[in-house]
Short mmCIF file of N, CA, C and O in Angstrom, two decimals:
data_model
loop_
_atom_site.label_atom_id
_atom_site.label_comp_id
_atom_site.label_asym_id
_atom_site.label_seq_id
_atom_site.Cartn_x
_atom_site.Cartn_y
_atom_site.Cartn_z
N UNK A 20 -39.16 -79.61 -49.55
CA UNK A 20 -38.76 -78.24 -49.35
C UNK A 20 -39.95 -77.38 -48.95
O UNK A 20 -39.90 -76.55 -48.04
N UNK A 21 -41.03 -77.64 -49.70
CA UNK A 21 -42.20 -76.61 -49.21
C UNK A 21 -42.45 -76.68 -47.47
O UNK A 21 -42.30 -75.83 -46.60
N UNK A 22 -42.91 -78.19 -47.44
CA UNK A 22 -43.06 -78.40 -46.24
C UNK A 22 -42.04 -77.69 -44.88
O UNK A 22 -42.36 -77.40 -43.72
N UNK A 23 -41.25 -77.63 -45.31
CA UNK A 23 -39.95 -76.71 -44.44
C UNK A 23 -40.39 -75.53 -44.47
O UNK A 23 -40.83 -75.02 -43.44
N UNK A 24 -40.36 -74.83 -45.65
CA UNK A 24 -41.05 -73.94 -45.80
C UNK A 24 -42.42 -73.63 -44.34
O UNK A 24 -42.29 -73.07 -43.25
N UNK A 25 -43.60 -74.28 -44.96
CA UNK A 25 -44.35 -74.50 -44.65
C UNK A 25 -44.70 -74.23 -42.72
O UNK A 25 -45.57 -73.62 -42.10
N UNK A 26 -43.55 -75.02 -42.33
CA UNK A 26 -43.26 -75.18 -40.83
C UNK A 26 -42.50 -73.64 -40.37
O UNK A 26 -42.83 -72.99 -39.38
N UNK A 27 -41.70 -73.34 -41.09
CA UNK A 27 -40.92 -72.24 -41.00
C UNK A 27 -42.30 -70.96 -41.20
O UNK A 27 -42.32 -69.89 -40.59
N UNK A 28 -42.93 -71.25 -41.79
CA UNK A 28 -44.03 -69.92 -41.76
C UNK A 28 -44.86 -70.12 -40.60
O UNK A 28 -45.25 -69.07 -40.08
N UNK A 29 -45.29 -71.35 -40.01
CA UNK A 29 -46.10 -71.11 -39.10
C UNK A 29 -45.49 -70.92 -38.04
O UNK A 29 -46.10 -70.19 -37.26
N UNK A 30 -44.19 -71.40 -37.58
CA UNK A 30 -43.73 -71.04 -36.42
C UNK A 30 -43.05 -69.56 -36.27
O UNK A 30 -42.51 -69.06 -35.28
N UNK A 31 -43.27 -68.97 -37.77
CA UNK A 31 -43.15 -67.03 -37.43
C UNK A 31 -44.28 -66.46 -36.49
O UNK A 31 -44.25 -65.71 -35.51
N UNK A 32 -45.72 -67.34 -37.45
CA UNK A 32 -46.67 -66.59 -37.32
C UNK A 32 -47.27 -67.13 -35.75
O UNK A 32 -48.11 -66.47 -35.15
N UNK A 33 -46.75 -68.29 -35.24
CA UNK A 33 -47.34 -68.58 -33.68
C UNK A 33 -46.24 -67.41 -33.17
O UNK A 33 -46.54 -66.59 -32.30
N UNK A 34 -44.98 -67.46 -33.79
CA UNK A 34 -43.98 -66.26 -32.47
C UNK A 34 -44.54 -65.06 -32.69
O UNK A 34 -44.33 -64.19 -31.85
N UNK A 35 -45.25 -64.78 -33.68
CA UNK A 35 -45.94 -63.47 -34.08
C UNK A 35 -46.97 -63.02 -32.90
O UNK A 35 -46.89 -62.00 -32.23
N UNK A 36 -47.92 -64.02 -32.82
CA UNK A 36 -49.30 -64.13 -32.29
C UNK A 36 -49.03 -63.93 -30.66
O UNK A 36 -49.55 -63.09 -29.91
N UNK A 37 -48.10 -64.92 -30.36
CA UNK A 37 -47.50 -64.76 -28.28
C UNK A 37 -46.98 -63.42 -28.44
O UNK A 37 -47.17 -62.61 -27.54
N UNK A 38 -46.37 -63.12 -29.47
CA UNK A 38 -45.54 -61.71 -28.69
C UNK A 38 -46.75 -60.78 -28.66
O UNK A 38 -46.73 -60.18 -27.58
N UNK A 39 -48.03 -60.32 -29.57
CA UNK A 39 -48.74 -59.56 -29.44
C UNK A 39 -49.58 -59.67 -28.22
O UNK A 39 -50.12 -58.81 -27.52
N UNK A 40 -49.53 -61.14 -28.15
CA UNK A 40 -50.82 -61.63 -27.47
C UNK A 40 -50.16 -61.03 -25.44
O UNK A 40 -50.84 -60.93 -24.42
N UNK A 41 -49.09 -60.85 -25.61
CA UNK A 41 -47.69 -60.72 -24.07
C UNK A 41 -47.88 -59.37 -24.02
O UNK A 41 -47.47 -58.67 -23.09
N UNK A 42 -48.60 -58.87 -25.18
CA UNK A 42 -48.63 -56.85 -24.71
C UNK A 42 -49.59 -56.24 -24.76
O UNK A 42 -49.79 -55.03 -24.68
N UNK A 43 -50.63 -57.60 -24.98
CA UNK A 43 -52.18 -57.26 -24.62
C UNK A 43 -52.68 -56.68 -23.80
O UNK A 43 -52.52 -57.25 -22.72
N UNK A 44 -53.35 -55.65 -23.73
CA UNK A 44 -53.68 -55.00 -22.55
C UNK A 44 -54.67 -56.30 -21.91
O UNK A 44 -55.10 -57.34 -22.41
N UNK A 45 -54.75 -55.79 -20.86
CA UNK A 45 -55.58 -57.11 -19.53
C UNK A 45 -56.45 -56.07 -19.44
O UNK A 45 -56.21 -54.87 -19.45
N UNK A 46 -57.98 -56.90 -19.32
CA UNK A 46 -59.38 -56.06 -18.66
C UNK A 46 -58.73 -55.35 -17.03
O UNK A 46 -57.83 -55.96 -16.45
N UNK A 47 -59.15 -54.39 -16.60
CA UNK A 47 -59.04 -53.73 -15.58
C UNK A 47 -60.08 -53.76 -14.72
O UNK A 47 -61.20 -53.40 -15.07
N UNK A 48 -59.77 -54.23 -13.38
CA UNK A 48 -60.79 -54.83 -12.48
C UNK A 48 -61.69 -53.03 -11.84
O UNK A 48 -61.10 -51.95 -11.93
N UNK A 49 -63.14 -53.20 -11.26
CA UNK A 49 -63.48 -52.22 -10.99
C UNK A 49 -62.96 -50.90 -10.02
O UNK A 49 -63.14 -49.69 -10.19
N UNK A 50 -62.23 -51.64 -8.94
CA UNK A 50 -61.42 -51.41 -8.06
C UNK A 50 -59.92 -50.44 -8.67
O UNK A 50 -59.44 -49.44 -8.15
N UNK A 51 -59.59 -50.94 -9.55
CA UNK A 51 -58.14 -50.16 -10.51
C UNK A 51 -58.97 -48.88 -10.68
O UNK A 51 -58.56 -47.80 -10.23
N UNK A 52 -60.80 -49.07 -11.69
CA UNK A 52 -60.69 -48.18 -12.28
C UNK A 52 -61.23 -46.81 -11.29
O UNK A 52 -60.88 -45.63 -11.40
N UNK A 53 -61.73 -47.14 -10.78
CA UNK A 53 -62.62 -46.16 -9.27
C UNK A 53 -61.31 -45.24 -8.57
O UNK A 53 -61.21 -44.04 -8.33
N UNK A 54 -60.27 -46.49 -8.36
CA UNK A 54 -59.13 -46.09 -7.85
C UNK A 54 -58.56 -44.30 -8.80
O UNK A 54 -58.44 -43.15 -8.39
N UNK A 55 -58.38 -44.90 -10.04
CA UNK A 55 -57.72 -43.99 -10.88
C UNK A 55 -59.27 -42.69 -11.09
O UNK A 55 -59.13 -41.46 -11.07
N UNK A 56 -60.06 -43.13 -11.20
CA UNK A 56 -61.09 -41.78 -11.13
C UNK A 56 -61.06 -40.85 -10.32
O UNK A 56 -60.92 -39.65 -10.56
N UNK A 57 -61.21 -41.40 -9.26
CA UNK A 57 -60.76 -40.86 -7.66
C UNK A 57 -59.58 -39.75 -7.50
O UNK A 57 -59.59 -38.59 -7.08
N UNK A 58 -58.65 -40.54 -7.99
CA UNK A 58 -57.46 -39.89 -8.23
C UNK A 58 -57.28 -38.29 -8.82
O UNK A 58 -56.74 -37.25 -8.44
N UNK A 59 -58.16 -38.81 -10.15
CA UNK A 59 -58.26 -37.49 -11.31
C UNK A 59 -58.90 -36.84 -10.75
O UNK A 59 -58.54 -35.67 -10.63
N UNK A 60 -59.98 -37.20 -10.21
CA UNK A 60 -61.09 -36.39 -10.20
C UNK A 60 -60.76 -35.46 -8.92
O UNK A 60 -61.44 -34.45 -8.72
N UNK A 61 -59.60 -35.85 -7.96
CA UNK A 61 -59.42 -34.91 -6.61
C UNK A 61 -60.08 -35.26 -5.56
O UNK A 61 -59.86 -34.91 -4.40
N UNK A 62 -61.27 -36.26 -6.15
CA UNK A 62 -62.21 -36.68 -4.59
C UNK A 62 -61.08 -36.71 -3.47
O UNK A 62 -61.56 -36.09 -2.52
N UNK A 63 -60.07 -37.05 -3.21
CA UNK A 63 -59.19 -38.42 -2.57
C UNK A 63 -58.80 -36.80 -1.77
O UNK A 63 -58.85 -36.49 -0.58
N UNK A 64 -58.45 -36.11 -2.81
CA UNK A 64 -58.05 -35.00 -2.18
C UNK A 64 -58.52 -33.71 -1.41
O UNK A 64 -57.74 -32.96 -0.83
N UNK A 65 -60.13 -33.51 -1.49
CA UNK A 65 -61.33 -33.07 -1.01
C UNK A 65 -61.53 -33.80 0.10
O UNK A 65 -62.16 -33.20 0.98
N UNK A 66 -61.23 -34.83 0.32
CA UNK A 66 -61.70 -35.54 1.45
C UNK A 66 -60.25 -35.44 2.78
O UNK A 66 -60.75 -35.24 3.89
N UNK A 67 -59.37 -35.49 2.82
CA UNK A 67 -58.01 -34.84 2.79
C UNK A 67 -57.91 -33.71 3.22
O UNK A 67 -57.56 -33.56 4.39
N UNK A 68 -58.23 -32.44 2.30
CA UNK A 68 -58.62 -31.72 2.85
C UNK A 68 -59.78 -31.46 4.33
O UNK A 68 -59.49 -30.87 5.37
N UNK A 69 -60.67 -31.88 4.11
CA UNK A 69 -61.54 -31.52 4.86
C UNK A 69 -61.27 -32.31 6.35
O UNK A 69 -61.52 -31.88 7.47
N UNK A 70 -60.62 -33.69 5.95
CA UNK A 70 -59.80 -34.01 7.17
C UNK A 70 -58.92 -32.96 7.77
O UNK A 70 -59.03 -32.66 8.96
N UNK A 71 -58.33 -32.59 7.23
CA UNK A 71 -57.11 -31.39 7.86
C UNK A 71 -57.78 -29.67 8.47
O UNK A 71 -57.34 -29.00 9.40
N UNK A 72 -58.93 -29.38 7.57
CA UNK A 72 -59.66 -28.22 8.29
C UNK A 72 -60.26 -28.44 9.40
O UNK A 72 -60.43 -27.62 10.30
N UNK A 73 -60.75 -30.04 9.37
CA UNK A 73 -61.78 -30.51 10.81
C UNK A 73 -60.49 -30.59 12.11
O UNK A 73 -60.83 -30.29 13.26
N UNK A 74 -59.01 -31.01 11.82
CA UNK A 74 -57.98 -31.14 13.01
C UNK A 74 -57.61 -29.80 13.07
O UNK A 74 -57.52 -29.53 14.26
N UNK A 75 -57.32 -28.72 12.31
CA UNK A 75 -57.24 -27.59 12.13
C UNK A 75 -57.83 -26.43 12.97
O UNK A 75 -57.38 -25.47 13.58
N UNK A 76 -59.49 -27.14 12.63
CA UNK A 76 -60.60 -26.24 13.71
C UNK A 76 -60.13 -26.74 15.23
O UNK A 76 -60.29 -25.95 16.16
N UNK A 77 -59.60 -27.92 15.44
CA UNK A 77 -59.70 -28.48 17.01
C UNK A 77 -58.05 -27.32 17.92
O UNK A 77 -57.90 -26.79 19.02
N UNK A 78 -57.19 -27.46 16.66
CA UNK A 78 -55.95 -27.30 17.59
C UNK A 78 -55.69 -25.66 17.75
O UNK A 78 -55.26 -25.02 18.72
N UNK A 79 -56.06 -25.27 16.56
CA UNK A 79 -55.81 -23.42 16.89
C UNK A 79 -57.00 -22.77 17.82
O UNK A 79 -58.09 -23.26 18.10
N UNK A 80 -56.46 -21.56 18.17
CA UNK A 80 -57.01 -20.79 18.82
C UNK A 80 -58.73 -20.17 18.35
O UNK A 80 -58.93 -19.38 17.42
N UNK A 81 -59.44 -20.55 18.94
CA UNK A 81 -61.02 -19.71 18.76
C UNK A 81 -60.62 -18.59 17.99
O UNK A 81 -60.90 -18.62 16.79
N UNK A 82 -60.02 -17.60 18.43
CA UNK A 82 -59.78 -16.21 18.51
C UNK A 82 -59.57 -16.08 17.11
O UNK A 82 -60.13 -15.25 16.39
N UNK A 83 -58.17 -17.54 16.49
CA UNK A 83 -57.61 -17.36 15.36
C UNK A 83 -58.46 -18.07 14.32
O UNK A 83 -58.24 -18.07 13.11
N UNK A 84 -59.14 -18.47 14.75
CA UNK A 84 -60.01 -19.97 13.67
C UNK A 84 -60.35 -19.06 12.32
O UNK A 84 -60.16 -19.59 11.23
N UNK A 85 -60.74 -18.01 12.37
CA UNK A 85 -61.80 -17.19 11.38
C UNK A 85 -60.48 -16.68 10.42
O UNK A 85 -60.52 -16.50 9.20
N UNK A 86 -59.57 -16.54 11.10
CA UNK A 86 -58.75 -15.73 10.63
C UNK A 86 -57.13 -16.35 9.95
O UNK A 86 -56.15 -15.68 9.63
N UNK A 87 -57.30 -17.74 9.90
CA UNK A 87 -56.39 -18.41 9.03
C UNK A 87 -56.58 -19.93 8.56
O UNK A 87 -57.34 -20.66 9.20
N UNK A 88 -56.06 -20.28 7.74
CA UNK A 88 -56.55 -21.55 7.44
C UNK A 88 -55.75 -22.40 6.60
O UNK A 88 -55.08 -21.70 5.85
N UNK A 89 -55.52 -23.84 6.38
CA UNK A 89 -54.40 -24.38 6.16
C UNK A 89 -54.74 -24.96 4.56
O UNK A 89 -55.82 -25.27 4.05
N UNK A 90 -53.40 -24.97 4.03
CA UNK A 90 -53.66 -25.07 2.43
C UNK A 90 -53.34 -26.50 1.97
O UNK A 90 -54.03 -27.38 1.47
N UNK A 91 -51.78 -26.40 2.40
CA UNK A 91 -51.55 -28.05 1.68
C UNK A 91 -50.29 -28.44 2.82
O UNK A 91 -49.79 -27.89 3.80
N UNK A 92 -50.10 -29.73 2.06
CA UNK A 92 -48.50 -30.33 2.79
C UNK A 92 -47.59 -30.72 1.82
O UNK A 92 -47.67 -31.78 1.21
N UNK A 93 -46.61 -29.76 1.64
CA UNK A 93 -45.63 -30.21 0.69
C UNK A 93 -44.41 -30.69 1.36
O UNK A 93 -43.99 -30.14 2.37
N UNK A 94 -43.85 -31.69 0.83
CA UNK A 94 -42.86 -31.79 1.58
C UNK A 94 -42.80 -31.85 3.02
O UNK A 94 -41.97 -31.08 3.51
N UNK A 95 -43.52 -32.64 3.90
CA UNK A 95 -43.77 -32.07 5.29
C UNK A 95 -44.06 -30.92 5.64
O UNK A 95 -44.29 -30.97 6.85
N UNK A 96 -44.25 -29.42 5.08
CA UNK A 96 -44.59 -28.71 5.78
C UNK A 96 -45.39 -28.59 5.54
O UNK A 96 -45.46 -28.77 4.33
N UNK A 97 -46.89 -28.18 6.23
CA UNK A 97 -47.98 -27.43 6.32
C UNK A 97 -47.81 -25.68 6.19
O UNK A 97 -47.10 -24.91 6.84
N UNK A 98 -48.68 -25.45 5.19
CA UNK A 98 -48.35 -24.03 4.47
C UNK A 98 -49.86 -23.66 5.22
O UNK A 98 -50.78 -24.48 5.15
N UNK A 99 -50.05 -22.20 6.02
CA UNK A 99 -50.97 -21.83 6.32
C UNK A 99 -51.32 -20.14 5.99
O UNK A 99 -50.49 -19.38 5.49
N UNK A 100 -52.12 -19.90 6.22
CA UNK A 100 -52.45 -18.78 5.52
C UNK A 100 -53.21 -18.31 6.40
O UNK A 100 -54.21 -18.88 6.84
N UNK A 101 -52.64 -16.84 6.86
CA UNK A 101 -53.37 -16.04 7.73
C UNK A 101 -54.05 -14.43 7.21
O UNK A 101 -53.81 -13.97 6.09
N UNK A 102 -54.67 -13.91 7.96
CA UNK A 102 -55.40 -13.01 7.19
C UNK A 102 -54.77 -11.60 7.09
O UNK A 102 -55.17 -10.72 6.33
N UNK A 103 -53.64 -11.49 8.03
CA UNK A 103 -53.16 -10.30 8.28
C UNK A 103 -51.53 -10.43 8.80
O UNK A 103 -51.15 -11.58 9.02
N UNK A 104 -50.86 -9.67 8.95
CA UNK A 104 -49.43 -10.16 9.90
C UNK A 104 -49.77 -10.08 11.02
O UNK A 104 -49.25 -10.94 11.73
N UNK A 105 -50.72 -9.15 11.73
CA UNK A 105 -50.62 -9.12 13.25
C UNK A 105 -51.10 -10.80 13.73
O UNK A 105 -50.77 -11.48 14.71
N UNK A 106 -52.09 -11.11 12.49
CA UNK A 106 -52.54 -12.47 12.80
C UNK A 106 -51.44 -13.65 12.59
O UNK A 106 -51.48 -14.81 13.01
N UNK A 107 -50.14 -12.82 11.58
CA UNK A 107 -49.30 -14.25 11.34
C UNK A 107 -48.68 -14.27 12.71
O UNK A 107 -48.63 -15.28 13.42
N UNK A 108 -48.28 -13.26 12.98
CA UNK A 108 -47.06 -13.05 14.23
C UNK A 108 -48.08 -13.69 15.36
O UNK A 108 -47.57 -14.76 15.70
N UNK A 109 -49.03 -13.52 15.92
CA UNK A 109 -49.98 -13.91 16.70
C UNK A 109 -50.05 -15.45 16.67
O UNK A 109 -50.35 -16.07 17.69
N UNK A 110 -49.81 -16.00 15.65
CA UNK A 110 -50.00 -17.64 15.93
C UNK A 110 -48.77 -18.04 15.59
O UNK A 110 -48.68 -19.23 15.26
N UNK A 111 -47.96 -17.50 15.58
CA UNK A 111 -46.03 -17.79 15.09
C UNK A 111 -45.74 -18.05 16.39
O UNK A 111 -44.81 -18.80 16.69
N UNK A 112 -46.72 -17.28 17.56
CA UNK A 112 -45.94 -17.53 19.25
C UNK A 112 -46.60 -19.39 19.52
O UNK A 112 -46.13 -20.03 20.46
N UNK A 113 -47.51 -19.94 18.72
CA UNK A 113 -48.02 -21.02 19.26
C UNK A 113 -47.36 -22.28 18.64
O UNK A 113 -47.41 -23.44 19.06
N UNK A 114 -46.59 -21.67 17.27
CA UNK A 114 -45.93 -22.39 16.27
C UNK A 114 -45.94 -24.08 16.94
O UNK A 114 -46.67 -24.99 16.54
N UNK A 115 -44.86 -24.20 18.12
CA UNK A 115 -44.64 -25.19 18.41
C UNK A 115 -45.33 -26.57 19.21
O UNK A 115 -45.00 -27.75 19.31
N UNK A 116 -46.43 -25.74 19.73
CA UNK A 116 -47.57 -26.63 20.46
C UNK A 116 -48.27 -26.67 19.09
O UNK A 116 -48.45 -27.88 18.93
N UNK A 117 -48.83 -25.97 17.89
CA UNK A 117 -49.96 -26.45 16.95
C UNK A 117 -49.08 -27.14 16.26
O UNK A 117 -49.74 -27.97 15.63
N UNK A 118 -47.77 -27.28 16.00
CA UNK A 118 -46.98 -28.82 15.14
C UNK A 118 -46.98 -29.39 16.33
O UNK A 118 -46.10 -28.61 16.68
N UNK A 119 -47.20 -30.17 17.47
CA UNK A 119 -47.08 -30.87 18.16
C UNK A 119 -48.99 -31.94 17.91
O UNK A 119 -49.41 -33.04 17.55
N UNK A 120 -49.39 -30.81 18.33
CA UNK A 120 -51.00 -31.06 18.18
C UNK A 120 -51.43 -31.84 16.81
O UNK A 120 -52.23 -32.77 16.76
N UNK A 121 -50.77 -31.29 15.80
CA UNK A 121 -51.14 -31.60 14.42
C UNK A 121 -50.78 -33.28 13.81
O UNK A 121 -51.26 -34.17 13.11
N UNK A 122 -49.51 -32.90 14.72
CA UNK A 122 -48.48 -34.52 14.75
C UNK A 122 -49.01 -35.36 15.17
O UNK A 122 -49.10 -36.40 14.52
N UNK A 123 -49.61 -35.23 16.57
CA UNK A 123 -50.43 -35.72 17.01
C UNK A 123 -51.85 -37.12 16.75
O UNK A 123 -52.00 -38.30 17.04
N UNK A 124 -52.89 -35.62 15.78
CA UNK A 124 -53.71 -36.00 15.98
C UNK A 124 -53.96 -36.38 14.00
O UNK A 124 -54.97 -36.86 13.48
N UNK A 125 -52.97 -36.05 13.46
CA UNK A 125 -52.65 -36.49 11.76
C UNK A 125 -51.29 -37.38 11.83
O UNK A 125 -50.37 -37.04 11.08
N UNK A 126 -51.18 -38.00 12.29
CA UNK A 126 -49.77 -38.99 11.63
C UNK A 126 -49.63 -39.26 10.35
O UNK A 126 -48.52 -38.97 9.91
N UNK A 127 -50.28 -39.65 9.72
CA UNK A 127 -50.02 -40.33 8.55
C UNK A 127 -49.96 -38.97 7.77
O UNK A 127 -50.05 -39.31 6.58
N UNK A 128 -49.85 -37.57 7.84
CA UNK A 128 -49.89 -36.11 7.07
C UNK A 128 -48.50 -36.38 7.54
O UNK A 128 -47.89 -35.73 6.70
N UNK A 129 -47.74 -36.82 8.19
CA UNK A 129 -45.90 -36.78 8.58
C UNK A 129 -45.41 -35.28 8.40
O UNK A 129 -44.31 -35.02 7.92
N UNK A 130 -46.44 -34.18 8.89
CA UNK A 130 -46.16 -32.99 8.88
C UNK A 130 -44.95 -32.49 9.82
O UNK A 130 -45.10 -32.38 11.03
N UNK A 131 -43.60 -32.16 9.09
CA UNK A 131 -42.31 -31.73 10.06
C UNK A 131 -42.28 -30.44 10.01
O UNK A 131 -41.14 -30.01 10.21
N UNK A 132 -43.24 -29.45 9.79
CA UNK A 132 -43.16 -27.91 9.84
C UNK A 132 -43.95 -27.14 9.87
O UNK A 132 -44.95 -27.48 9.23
N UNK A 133 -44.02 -26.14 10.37
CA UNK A 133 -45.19 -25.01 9.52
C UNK A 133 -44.52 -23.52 9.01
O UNK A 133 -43.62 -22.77 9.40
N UNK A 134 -45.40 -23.56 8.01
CA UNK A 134 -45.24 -22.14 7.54
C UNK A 134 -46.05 -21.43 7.29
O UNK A 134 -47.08 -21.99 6.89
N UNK A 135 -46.09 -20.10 7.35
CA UNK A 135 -46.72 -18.90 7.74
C UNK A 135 -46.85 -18.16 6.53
O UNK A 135 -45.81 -18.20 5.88
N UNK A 136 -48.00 -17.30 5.87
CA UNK A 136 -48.41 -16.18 5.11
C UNK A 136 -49.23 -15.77 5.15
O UNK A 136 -50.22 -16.31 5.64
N UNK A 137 -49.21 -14.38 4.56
CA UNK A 137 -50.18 -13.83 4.65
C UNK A 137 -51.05 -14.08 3.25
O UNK A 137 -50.49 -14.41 2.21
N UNK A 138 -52.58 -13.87 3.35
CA UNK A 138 -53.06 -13.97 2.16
C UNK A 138 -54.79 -13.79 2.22
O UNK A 138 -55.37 -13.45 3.26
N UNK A 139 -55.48 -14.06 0.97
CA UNK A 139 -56.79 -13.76 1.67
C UNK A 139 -57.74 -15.05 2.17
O UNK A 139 -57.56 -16.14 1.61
N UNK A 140 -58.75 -14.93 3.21
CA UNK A 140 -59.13 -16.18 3.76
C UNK A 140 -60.61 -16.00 2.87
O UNK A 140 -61.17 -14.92 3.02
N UNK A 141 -61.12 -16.76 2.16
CA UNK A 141 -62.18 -17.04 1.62
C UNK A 141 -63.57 -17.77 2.82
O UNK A 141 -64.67 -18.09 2.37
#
């Protein structure tokens, strides 16, 4: 009887040991963790940015460059920010050649819009 016993306790304690051992966290290779720093930290997104101000500077107008500047992409649209209305209305007439341009020369931004405000340009 012990011996039953006996067998019956160790084969709890091996099903014990695999199930903990199955939810073990795994070492994380350097690559995961750089990945996820990156992430937090916004680099990924600073760099992103500055991609989009450098296509930004190429496709708008000289005239307008100083005077608006692009924020984010939500949802496909590109949200831009101009300094004044005469300046929104002023690049609202180019609307459709600078989403053409943008499409263009950012594909992978899959930008399907733009939108217009006013606000202050830093």
């Amino acid at each position: 009887m012990s011996e039953m016993s006996d067998d019956y306790e160790w084969t709890k304690a091996t099903e014990s040991f695999e199930r903990r051992r199955r939810y073990e966290r795994k070492p994380k290779s350097s690559a995961q963790l750089i990945s996820r720093l990156v992430a937090r930290r916004g680099f990924a997104q600073t760099e992103w940015n500055d991609q989009l101000n450098s296509v930004w500077r190429q496709v708008v107008d000289p005239q307008l460059l100083d005077k608006t500047r692009p924020t984010t992409i939500r949802r496909g649209t590109l949200e831009v920010i101009a300094s004044s209305s005469a300046v929104l209305q002023q690049i609202s007439f180019s609307k459709h050649e600078l989403l053409r341009k943008l499409q263009d020369q950012l594909p992978q931004a899959n930008i399907q819009a733009l939108r217009f405000r006013t606000g202050r340009i830093d």
